[in-house]
Each structure stands twice: as C-alpha cells, then as structure tokens.
Coordinates of C-alpha atoms and ligand atoms in Angstrom, one line a residue:
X1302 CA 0.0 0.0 0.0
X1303 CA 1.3 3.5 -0.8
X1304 CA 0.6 4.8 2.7
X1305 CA 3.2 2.3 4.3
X1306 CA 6.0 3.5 2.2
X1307 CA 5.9 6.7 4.7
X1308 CA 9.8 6.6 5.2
X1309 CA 10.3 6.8 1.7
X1310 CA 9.4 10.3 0.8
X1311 CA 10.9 11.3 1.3
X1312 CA -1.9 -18.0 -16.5
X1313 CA 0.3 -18.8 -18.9
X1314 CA -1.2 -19.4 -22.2
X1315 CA 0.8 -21.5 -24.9
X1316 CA 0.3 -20.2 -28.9
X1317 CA -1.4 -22.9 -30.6
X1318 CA 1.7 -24.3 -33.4
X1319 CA 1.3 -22.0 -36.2
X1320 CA 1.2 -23.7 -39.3
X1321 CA 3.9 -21.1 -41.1
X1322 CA 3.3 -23.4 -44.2
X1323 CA 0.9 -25.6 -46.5
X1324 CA -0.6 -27.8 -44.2
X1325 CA -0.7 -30.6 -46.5
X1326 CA 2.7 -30.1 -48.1
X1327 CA 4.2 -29.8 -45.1
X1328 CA 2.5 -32.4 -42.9
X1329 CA 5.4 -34.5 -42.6
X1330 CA 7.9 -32.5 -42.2
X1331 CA 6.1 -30.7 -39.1
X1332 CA 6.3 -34.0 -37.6
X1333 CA 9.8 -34.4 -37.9
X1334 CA 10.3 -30.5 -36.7
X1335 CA 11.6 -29.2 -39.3
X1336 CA 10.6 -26.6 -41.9
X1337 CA 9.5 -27.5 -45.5
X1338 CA 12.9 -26.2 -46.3
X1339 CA 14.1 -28.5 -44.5
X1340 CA 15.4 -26.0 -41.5
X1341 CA 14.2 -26.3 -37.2
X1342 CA 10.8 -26.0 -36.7
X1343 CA 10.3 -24.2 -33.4
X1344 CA 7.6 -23.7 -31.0
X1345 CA 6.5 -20.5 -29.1
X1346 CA 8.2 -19.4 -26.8
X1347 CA 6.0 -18.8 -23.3
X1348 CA 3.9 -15.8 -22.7
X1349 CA 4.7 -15.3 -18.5
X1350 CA 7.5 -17.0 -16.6
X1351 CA 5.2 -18.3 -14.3
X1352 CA 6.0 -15.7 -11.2
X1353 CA 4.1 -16.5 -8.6
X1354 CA 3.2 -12.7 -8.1
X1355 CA 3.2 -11.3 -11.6
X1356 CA 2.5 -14.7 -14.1
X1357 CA 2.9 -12.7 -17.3
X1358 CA 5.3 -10.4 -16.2
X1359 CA 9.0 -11.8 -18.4
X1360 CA 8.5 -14.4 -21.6
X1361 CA 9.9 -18.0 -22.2
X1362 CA 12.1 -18.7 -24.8
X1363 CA 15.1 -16.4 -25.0
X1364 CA 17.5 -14.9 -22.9
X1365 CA 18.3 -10.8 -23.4
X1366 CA 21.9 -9.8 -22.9
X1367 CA 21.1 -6.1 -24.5
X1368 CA 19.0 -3.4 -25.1
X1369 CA 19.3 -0.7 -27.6
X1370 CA 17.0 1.4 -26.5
X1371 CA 16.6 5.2 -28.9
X1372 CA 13.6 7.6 -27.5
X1373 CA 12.7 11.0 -28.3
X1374 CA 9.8 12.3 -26.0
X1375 CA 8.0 15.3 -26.4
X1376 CA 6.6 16.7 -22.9
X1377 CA 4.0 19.0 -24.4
X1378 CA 2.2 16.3 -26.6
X1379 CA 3.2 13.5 -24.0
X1380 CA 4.6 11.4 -27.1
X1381 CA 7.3 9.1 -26.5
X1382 CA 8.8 7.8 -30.2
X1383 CA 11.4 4.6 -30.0
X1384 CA 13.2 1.7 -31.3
X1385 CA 14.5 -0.9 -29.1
X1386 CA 17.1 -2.8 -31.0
X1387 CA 17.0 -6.5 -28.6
X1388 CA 20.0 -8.6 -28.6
X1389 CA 18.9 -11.9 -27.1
X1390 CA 19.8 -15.8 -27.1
X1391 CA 17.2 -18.5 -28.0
X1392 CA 17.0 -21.2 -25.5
X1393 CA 14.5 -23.4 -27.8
X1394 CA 13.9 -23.2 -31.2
X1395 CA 11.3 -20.7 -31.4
X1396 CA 8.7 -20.3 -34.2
X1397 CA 7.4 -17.1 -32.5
X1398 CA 8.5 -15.4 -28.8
X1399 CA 6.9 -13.1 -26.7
X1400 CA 7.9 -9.5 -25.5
X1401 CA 6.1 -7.2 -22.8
X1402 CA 4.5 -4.0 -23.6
X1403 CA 1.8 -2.2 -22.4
X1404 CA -0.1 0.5 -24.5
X1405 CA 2.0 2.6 -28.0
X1406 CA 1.7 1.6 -30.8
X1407 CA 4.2 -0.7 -32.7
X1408 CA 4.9 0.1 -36.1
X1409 CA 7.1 -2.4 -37.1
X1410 CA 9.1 -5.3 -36.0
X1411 CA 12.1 -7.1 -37.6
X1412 CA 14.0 -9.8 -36.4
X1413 CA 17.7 -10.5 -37.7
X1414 CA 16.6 -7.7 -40.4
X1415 CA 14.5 -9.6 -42.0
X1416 CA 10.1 -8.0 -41.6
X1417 CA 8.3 -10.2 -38.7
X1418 CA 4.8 -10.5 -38.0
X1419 CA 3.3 -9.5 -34.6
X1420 CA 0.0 -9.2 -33.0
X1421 CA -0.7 -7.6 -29.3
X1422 CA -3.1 -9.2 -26.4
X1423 CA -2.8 -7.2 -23.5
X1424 CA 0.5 -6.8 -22.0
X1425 CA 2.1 -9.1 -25.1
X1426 CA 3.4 -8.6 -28.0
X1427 CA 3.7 -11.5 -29.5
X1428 CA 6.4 -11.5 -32.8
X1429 CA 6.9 -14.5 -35.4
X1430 CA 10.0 -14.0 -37.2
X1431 CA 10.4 -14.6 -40.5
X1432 CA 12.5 -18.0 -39.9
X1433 CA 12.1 -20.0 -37.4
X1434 CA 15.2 -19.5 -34.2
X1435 CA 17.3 -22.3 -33.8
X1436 CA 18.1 -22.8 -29.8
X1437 CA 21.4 -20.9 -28.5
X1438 CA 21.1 -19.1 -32.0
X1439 CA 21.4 -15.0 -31.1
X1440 CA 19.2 -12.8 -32.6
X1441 CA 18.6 -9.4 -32.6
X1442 CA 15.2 -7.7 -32.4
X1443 CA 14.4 -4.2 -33.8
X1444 CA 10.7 -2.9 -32.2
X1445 CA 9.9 0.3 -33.8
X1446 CA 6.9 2.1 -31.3
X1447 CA 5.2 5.1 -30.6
X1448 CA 2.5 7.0 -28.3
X1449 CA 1.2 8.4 -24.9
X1450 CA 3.1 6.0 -22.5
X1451 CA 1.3 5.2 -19.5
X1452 CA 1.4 5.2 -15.7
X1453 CA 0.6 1.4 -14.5
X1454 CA -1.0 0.8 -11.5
X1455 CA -0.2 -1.8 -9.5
X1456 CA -2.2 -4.3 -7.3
X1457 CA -1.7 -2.3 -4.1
X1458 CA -2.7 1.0 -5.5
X1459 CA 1.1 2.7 -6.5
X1460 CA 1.8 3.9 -9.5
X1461 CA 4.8 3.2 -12.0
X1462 CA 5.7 2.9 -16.1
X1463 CA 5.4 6.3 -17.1
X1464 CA 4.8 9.3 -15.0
X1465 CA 4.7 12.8 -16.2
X1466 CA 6.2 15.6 -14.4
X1467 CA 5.4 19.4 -13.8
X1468 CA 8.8 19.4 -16.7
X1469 CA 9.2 16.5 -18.5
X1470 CA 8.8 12.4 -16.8
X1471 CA 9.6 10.3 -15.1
X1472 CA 10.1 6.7 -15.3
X1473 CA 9.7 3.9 -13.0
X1474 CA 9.6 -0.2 -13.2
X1475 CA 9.0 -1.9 -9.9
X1476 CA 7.9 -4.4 -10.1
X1477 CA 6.1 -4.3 -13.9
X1478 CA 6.3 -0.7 -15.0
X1479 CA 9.2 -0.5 -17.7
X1480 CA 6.8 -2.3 -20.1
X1481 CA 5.0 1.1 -20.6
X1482 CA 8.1 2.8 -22.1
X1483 CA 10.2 0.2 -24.0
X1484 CA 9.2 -3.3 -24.8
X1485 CA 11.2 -6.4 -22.9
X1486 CA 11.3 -9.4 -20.8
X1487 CA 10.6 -8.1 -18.1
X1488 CA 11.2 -9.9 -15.3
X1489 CA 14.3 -9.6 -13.1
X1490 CA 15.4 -13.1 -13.8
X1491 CA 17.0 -11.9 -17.4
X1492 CA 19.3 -9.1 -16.7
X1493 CA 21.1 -7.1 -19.4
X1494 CA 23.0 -4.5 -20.4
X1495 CA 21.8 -1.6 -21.7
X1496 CA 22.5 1.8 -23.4
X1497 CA 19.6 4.3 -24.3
X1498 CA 19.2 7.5 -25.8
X1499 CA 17.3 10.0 -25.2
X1500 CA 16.4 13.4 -27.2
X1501 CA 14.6 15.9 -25.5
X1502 CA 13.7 19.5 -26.1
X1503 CA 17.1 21.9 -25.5
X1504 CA 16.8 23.1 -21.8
X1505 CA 16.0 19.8 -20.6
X1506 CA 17.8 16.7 -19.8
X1507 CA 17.4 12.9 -19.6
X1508 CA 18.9 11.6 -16.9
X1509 CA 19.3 7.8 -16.8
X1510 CA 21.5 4.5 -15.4
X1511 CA 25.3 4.1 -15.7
X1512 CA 27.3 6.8 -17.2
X1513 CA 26.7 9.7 -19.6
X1514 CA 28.8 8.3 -22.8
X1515 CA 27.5 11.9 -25.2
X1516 CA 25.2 14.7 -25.1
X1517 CA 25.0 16.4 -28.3
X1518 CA 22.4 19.5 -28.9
X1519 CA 21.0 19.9 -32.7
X1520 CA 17.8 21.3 -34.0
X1521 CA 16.7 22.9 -30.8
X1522 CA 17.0 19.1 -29.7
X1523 CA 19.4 17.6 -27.2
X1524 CA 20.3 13.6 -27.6
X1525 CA 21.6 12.1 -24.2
X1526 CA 23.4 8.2 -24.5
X1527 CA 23.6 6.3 -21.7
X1528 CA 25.4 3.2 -21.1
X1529 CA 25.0 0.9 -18.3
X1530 CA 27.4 -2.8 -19.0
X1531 CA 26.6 -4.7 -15.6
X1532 CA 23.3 -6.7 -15.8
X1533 CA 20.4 -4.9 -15.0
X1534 CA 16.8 -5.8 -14.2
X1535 CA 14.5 -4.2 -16.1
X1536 CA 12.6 -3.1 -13.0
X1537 CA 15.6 -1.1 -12.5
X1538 CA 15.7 0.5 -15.8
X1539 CA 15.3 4.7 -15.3
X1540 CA 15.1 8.0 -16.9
X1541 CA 13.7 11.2 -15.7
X1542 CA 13.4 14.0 -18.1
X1543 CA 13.1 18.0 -16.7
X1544 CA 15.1 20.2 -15.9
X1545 CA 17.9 19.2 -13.7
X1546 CA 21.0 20.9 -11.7
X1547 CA 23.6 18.7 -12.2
X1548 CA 27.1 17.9 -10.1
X1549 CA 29.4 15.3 -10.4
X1550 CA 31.8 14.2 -8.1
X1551 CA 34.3 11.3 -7.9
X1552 CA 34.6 9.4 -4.2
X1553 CA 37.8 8.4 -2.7
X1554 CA 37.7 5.5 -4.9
X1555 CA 37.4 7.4 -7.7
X1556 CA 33.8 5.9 -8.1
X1557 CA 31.8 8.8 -10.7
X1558 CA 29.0 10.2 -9.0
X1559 CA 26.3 12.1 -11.2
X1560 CA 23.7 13.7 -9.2
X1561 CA 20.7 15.1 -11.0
X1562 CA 18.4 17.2 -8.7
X1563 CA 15.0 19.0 -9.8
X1564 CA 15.4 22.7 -8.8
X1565 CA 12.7 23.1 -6.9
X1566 CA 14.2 20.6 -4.5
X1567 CA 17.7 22.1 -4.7
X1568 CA 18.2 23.2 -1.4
X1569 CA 16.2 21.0 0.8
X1570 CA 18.5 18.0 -0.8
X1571 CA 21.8 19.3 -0.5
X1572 CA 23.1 18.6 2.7
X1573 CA 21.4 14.5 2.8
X1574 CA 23.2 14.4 -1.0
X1575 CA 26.3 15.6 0.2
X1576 CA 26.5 12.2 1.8
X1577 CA 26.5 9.9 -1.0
X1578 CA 30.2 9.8 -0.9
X1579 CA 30.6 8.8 3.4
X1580 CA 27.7 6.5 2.3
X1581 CA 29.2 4.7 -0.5
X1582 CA 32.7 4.2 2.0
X1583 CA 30.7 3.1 5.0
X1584 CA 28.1 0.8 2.0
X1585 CA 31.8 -0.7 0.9
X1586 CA 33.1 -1.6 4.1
X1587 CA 30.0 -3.0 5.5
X1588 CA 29.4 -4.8 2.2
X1589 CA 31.4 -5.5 0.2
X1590 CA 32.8 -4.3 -3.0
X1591 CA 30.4 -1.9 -4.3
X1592 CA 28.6 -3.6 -8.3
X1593 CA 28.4 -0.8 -10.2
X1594 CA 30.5 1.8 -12.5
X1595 CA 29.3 4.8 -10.9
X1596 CA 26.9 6.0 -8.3
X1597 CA 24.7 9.1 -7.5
X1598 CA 20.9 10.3 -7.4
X1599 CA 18.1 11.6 -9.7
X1600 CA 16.1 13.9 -7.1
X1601 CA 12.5 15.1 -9.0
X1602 CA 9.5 16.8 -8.2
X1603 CA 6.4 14.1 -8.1
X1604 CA 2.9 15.0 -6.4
X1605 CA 1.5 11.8 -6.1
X1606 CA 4.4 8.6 -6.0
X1607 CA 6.2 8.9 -2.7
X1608 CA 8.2 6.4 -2.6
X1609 CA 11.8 6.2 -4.1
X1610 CA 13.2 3.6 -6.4
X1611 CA 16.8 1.8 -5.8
X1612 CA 17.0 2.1 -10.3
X1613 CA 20.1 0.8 -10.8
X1614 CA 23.3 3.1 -9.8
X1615 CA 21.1 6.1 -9.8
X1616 CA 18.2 5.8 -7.1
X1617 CA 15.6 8.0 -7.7
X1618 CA 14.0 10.1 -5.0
X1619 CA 10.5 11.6 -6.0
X1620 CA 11.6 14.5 -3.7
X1621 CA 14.1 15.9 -1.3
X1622 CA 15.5 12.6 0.3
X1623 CA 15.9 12.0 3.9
X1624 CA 19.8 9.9 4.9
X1625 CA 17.7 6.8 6.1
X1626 CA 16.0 6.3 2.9
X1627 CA 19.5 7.2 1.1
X1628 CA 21.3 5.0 2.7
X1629 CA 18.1 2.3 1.9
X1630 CA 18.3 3.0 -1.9
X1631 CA 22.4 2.7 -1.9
X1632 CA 22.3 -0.6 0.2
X1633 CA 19.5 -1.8 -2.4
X1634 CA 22.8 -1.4 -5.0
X1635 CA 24.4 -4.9 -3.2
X1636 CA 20.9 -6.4 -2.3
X1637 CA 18.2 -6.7 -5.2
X1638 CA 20.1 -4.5 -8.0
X1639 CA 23.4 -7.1 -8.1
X1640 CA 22.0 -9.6 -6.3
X1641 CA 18.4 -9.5 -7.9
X1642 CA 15.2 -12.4 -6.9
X1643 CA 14.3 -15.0 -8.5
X1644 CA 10.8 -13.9 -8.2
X1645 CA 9.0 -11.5 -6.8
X1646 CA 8.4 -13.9 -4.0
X1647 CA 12.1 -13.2 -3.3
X1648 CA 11.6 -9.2 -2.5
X1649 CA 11.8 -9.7 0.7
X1650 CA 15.8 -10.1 0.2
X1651 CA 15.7 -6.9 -1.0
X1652 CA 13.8 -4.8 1.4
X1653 CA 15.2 -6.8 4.5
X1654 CA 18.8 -5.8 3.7
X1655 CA 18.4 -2.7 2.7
X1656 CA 16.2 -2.0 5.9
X1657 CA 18.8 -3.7 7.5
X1658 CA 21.4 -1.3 6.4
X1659 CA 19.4 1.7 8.0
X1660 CA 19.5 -0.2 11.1
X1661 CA 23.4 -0.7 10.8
X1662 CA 23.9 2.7 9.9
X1663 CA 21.9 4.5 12.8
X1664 CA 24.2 1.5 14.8
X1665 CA 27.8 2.9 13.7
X1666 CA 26.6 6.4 13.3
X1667 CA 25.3 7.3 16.9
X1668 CA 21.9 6.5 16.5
X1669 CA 19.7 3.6 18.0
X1670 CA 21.1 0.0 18.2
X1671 CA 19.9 -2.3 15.7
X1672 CA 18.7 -4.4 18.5
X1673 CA 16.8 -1.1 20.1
X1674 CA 14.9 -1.1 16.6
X1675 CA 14.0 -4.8 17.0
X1676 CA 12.6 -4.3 20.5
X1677 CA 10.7 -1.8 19.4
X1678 CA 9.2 -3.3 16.2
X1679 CA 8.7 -6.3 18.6
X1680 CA 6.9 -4.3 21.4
X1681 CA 4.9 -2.4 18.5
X1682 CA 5.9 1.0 19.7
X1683 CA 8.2 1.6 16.6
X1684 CA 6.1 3.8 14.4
X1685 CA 4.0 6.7 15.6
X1686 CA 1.2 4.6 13.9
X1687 CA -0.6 1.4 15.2
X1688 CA -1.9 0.3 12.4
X1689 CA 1.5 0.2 10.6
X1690 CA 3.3 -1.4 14.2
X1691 CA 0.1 -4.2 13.6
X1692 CA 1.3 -4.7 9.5
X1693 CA 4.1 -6.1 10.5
X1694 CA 2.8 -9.2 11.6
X1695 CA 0.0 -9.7 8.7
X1696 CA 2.1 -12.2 6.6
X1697 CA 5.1 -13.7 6.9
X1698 CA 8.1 -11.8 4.6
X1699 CA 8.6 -15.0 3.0
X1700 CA 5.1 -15.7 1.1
X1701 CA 3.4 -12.6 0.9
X1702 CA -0.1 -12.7 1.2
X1703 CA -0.9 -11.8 -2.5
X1704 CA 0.6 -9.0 -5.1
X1705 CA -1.1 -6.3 -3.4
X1706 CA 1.1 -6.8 -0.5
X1707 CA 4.8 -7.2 -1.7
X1708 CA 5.9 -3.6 -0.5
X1709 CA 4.0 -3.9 3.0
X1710 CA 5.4 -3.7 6.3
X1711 CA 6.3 -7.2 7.2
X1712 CA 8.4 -7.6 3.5
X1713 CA 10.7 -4.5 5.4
X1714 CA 10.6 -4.8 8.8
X1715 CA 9.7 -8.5 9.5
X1716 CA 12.5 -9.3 6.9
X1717 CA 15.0 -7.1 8.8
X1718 CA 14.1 -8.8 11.9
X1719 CA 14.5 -12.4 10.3
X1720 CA 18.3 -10.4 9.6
X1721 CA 18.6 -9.6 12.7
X1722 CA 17.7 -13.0 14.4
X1723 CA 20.5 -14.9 12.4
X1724 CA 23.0 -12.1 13.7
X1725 CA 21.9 -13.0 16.9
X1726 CA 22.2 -16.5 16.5
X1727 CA 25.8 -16.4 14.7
X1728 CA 27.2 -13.1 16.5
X1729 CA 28.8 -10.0 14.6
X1730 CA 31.4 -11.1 12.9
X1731 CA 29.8 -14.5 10.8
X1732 CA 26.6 -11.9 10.4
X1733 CA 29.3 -9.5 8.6
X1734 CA 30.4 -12.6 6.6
X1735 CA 27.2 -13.8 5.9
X1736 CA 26.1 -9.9 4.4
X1737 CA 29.2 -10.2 2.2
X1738 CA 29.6 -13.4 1.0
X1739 CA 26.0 -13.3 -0.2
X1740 CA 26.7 -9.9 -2.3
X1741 CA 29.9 -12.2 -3.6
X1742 CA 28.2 -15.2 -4.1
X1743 CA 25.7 -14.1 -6.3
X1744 CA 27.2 -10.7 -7.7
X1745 CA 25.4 -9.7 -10.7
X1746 CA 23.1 -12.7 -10.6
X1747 CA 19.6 -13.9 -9.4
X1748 CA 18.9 -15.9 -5.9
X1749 CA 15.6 -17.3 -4.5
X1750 CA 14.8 -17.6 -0.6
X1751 CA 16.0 -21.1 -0.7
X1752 CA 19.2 -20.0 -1.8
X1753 CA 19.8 -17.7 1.3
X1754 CA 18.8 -20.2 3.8
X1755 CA 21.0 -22.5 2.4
X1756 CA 23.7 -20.1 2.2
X1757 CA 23.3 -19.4 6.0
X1758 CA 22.9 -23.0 6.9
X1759 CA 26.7 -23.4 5.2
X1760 CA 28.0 -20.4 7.0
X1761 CA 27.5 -21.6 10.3
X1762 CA 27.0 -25.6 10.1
X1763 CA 26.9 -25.9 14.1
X1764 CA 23.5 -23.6 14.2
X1765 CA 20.6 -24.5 14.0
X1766 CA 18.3 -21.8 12.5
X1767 CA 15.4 -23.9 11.6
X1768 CA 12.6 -22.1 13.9
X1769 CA 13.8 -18.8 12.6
X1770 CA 12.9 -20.0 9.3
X1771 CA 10.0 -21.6 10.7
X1772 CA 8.6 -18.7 12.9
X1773 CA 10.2 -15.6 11.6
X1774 CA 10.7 -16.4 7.9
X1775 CA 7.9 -18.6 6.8
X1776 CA 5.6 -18.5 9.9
X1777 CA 1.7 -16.4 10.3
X1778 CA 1.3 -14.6 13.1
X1779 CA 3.8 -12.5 15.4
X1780 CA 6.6 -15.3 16.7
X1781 CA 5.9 -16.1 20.7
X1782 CA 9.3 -14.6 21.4
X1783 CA 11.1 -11.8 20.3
Ligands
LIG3119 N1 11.4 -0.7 -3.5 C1 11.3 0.7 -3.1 C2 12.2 0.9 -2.0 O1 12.1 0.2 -1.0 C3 9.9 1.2 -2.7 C4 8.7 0.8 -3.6 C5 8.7 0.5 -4.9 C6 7.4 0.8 -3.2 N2 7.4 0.3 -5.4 C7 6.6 0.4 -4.3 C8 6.8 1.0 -2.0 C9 5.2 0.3 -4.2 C10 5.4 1.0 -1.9 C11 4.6 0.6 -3.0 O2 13.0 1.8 -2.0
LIG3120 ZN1 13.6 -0.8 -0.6

C-alpha cells in the first residue's frame, strides 16, 4: 500500500503451433520439426515466466543480454517515439517469442533484419520472425513504437511505467512498470546490459542509469546516451526528463558520481546528497565491493508517488530525500540490483537488507542500536502509527499474502528482523560474513529464498536456524518470542 512507504518520501497461455506453411505439403515435415525447407521448426516461446506474483510479467524462450534502446519524447504532446534494437539468445527453437509492452503503438518489427509479424493481447506482443530461431542461436530484435506512454497501476494502488512531471517524466519499473516505455522481458530473472538515448527539447535533460557516454544538442534538440554494462533488471531501468542541476563528483575511490536534482528541490537536498560519498565508503566496508560503475541520485518533483526507487546506480527520490531512505536505496545497489530475486516472492531479500542497512547505519553512526529497533518493532511501539506497528505481523516476509502486498510492512521490517535473528544467532562477525559473502556469491546474478537459507545454513553448520525459518521467515502470526 502507498501509505506504508511513509519513510520513503521522502496463467500462462501457450500459442497454438502455427502452421507457417501448407498444411498438406508440409504435414510430414512438421512431424519431424523441421521446416518444408528442411530448417528447425520451433515452438513458441511462453507468454509469462510463471511468477508467482506477476504470471505474465518476463517471456519463455530467449535470454536478453542487450538493449538498444533510442527515444525521443516530447513533454508538451506526452509522445514518446522509440526503437529498441533486442539482442537476445534463444533457448529453444522458437517459431514465435513473446515481448512485454503495455499501450504505443508498434509500427514495425524485424527480427535479424528480416520484416516479422506481430499481433498484441494485453500486455504481449507476440512476434513470429520470419525464420524459425534455432536454440542458442542470437538474434537481434528491432521494435519500432510510438505513443502516450502510460502510468501502471499496481495491485496495491502505486503507481509506476510512465509518470509525467510538472517538466518532463519520469520513469519507473517496480515491479512491472518498464513495459509502458520500452518493450522487454521483463522480469528480473534476465538481466542485461543496456544503453539508451534519449532526445529531448534543448533546456531539458534525460537523466538515466550508468554513465553519460555523449550529449550532443541539434535542431533545438538535445540527444543524451547512456550506457549501463553490468546486468540490470529491467525493474531497474530509469530516466527522468526536466530540468535538472547537475554535479558530479568522484569518491575516494574514484567511483563517478552524477547527481541530477530537480530545482525546486535544490536546497532541501543538499546537505542528505552531500553524503553519498561517506555513504558509498561506509556501503563498501559493511558490504562489500560496491557492483556498479558509478553511483549518484536523480532527485524530482512528483505529487503523487512517494516512494523512491533503488533504479540501478542512480536511485531515484520523488523529492528531497531524507539519509535513512538514502542510505536504503544505496544498500539496495548490493541487495536486489546485483543480487536481484528470483521472483518476486524473493523481494523480501531486498527490502530486509536494505532496511537492514538503516538499522546498521543508525548503529555505527550514533543512532539507535539495531537491537533497540528490534525491540521496538517487537513491542509495537516503533512507528508513531498502530496500524502500521500491527502490519508487520500480517504475513510472513517470506510468502506474501498476495501481489497487493509485496511492499507492506512485514516484507521490510519483519524481513530485517528475520536479519537480525541470524546475527543474533551467529554473532557479529559471521553476520558481517554472511552480508558479504551473499553480495559475492551471487554478484550480478539472481537468488531465491531457498538459496539464502541455504547459504546461512553453510555459514554456520553448528547452528541451528530452523525455527527462525519456521517462525520468523515462513511462519503467520507474530513469533511467541522476540
Ligand atoms: N522498493 C522501493 C524501496 O524500498 C519502494 C517501492 C517500490 C514501493 N514500489 C513500491 C513502496 C510500491 C510501496 C509501493 O526503495
Ligand atoms: Zn527498498
């Protein structure tokens, strides 16, 4: 629900086989799975990955390892123009594959150059490319699109895909929304690398993930090309347009940082954003190497979505951000942007570690104890309001209740506490070990719930951490004992 994200302000269908031939004529052959030309005869790839929250959210078939992503958006008409050139591998042979994208208009798709057919249902657009994909074949994509993108609403009421601004837009995909502005798998299982350009009326700017490779003004136009190479989830994928105040910095490192802040919020943020730097050295010490090529923040002005977004190396804030939630959005860089779920039954991983992190940072920084904040959440005396002390016993962080409730209370607070029970159980320094090794283990990658239990389990064999799991992890109702 968008009212607990307070502390943030700031059925799978299968195609039926498509006869791409005379029936008669070709009879045989289709038997034998291969064309009348002799070639593969695929089958369609799925329409959902099955995600136990979001079914058709991501498609079967293929894996993505880039997008190509060229927009021009126009705030006075709202009208976003693209072309997203997708590199991706087949992982069956495929006689037609599935991409997500809600609302535009597609104008045209190729695949490997050559003209495909498509047809939309919903949330899919389904292409069948002129020859059939052989499995492990890659194969590139081109989607050309246009229209008013939209804002998506989600199950619990918060808005994402595409937002427009008092200047320009924003842009925002968790858990579904980056199928309103460019057309994907989108699911955080397939990570991939992207680079995207934007062109925007001179006087704005488009500010996006990874690093600013050009900006280049022509025709009362300005083109900005960004390039992010570590995997990203699509739910990740940003880009604000407006006008922004821009300052970049290096950290002791020598990390970039590129902060983009809307003006009107200028002031307010500059002392919290003035931190990223001591952030990013105290984030690196507590865990780990940090993932990324650069770091920084896209500060806007938004009426309406109050919560901010961990996108990948940029978080954006939908105005001025407090140091908790910055320090929330830069610990979301190790947990859930490197280390990204499985599903979105795994978000939990996410939002426990990077509520975690507050709790460690108020620790080493002269603020509460992280046990304090357990007590508190545990005596229900933590927030100002009851209802929200009560949410955090409504379902167990593990298995949310349904998709409506991903982002509630017990997913943060319930999943820092399941955290702060196995530091309890294996003391400080294995607890350091643990937050570490898990950002090393699966750098860049995807892990499920099962994974991290196991993971613990192996970290400290002599433990036994099964009523955690059982009461904390996996269990209804608040645990008998804190
Ligand atoms: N994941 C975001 C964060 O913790 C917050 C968020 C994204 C959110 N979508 C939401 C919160 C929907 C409430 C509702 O930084
Ligand atoms: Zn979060």
């Amino acid at each position: 629900m968008v009212s607990w994200a307070r502390h943030r302000i700031a059925h799978v269908y299968r195609f039926a086989p498509i006869a791409r031939a005379a029936a008669v004529g070709c009879a045989l052959s289709l038997l034998a799975l291969t064309g009348c030309d002799g070639g593969v005869r695929g089958t369609p790839g799925g329409s959902g990955l099955r995600d136990p929250y979001f079914p058709r959210a991501g498609n079967g078939g293929y894996d993505v390892s880039h997008y190509d992503l060229t927009l021009a958006y126009d705030p006075d008409r709202r009208h976003l123009t693209g072309t997203a050139v997708i590199t991706a591998r087949a992982t069956k042979d495929l006689s037609a594959f599935n991409l997500d994208l809600q609302g535009l208009e597609v104008r045209g798709v190729t695949v490997e150059g050559k003209t495909a057919r498509f047809s939309r249902a919903g949330q899919e657009l389904t292409v069948r490319p002129h020859d059939d994909l052989v499995k492990g074949e890659t194969f590139r994509t081109t989607v050309r699109y246009a229209g008013q993108p939209q804002t998506v609403v989600d199950p619990d009421g918060s808005k994402e895909g595409w937002l427009p601004t008092a200047d320009g837009a924003l842009a925002l995909g968790q858990p579904v929304g980056s199928m309103a502005w460019f057309p994907g798998n989108n699911h955080p299982s397939d990570k991939a690398a992207y680079d995207l350009s934007v062109t925007v009326p001179q006087g704005l700017r488009a500010v996006s993930n990874g690093e600013l490779r050009s900006e280049t003004t022509r025709g009362g136009r300005t083109t900005f090309h960004w390039h992010t190479a570590e995997p990203m989830a699509s739910y990740l994928a940003t880009v604000a347009i407006g006008r922004f105040e821009i300052t970049r910095s290096t950290t002791k490192s020598g990390l970039p940082v590129y902060v983009a802040v809307d003006p009107t919020q200028a002031e307010a943020s500059r002392a919290v954003l003035a931190k990223i730097p001591e952030v990013m050295e105290w984030a690196e010490d507590t865990f780990g190497p940090y993932p990324f090529s650069s770091t920084g923040a896209i500060v806007d002005r938004l009426k309406d979505t109050v919560y901010a977004l961990e996108t990948q190396s940029r978080p954006v804030y939908p105005g001025a951000p407090n140091l908790d939630t910055l320090v929330h959005e830069i610990a979301h860089q190790w947990y859930g942007n490197s280390v990204s779920p499985r599903s979105w039954r795994d978000v939990w991983l996410n939002e426990a570690f990077a509520t975690y992190a507050e709790w460690l940072w108020a620790e080493d920084n002269g603020g509460a104890g992280a046990q304090q904040t357990f007590d508190e959440l545990y005596r229900g005396d933590h927030y100002p309001d009851g209802a929200h002390n009560k949410a955090v016993w409504d379902f167990p962080p593990g298995r949310p209740s349904s998709a409506a409730h991903i982002f509630d209370p017990s997913v943060y607070d319930r999943g820092a506490m399941v955290l702060h029970k196995i530091r309890q159980t294996v003391g400080d320094d294995t607890f350091h070990d643990i937050a570490q090794g898990w950002a090393a283990a699966h750098r860049h990658g995807n892990a499920s719930t099962a994974d991290f239990t196991a993971y613990v389990e192996k970290k400290a064999p002599d433990k036994d951490f099964s009523k955690i799991w059982e009461d904390w992890l996996y269990g209804n109702g608040k645990p008998a004992h804190p």
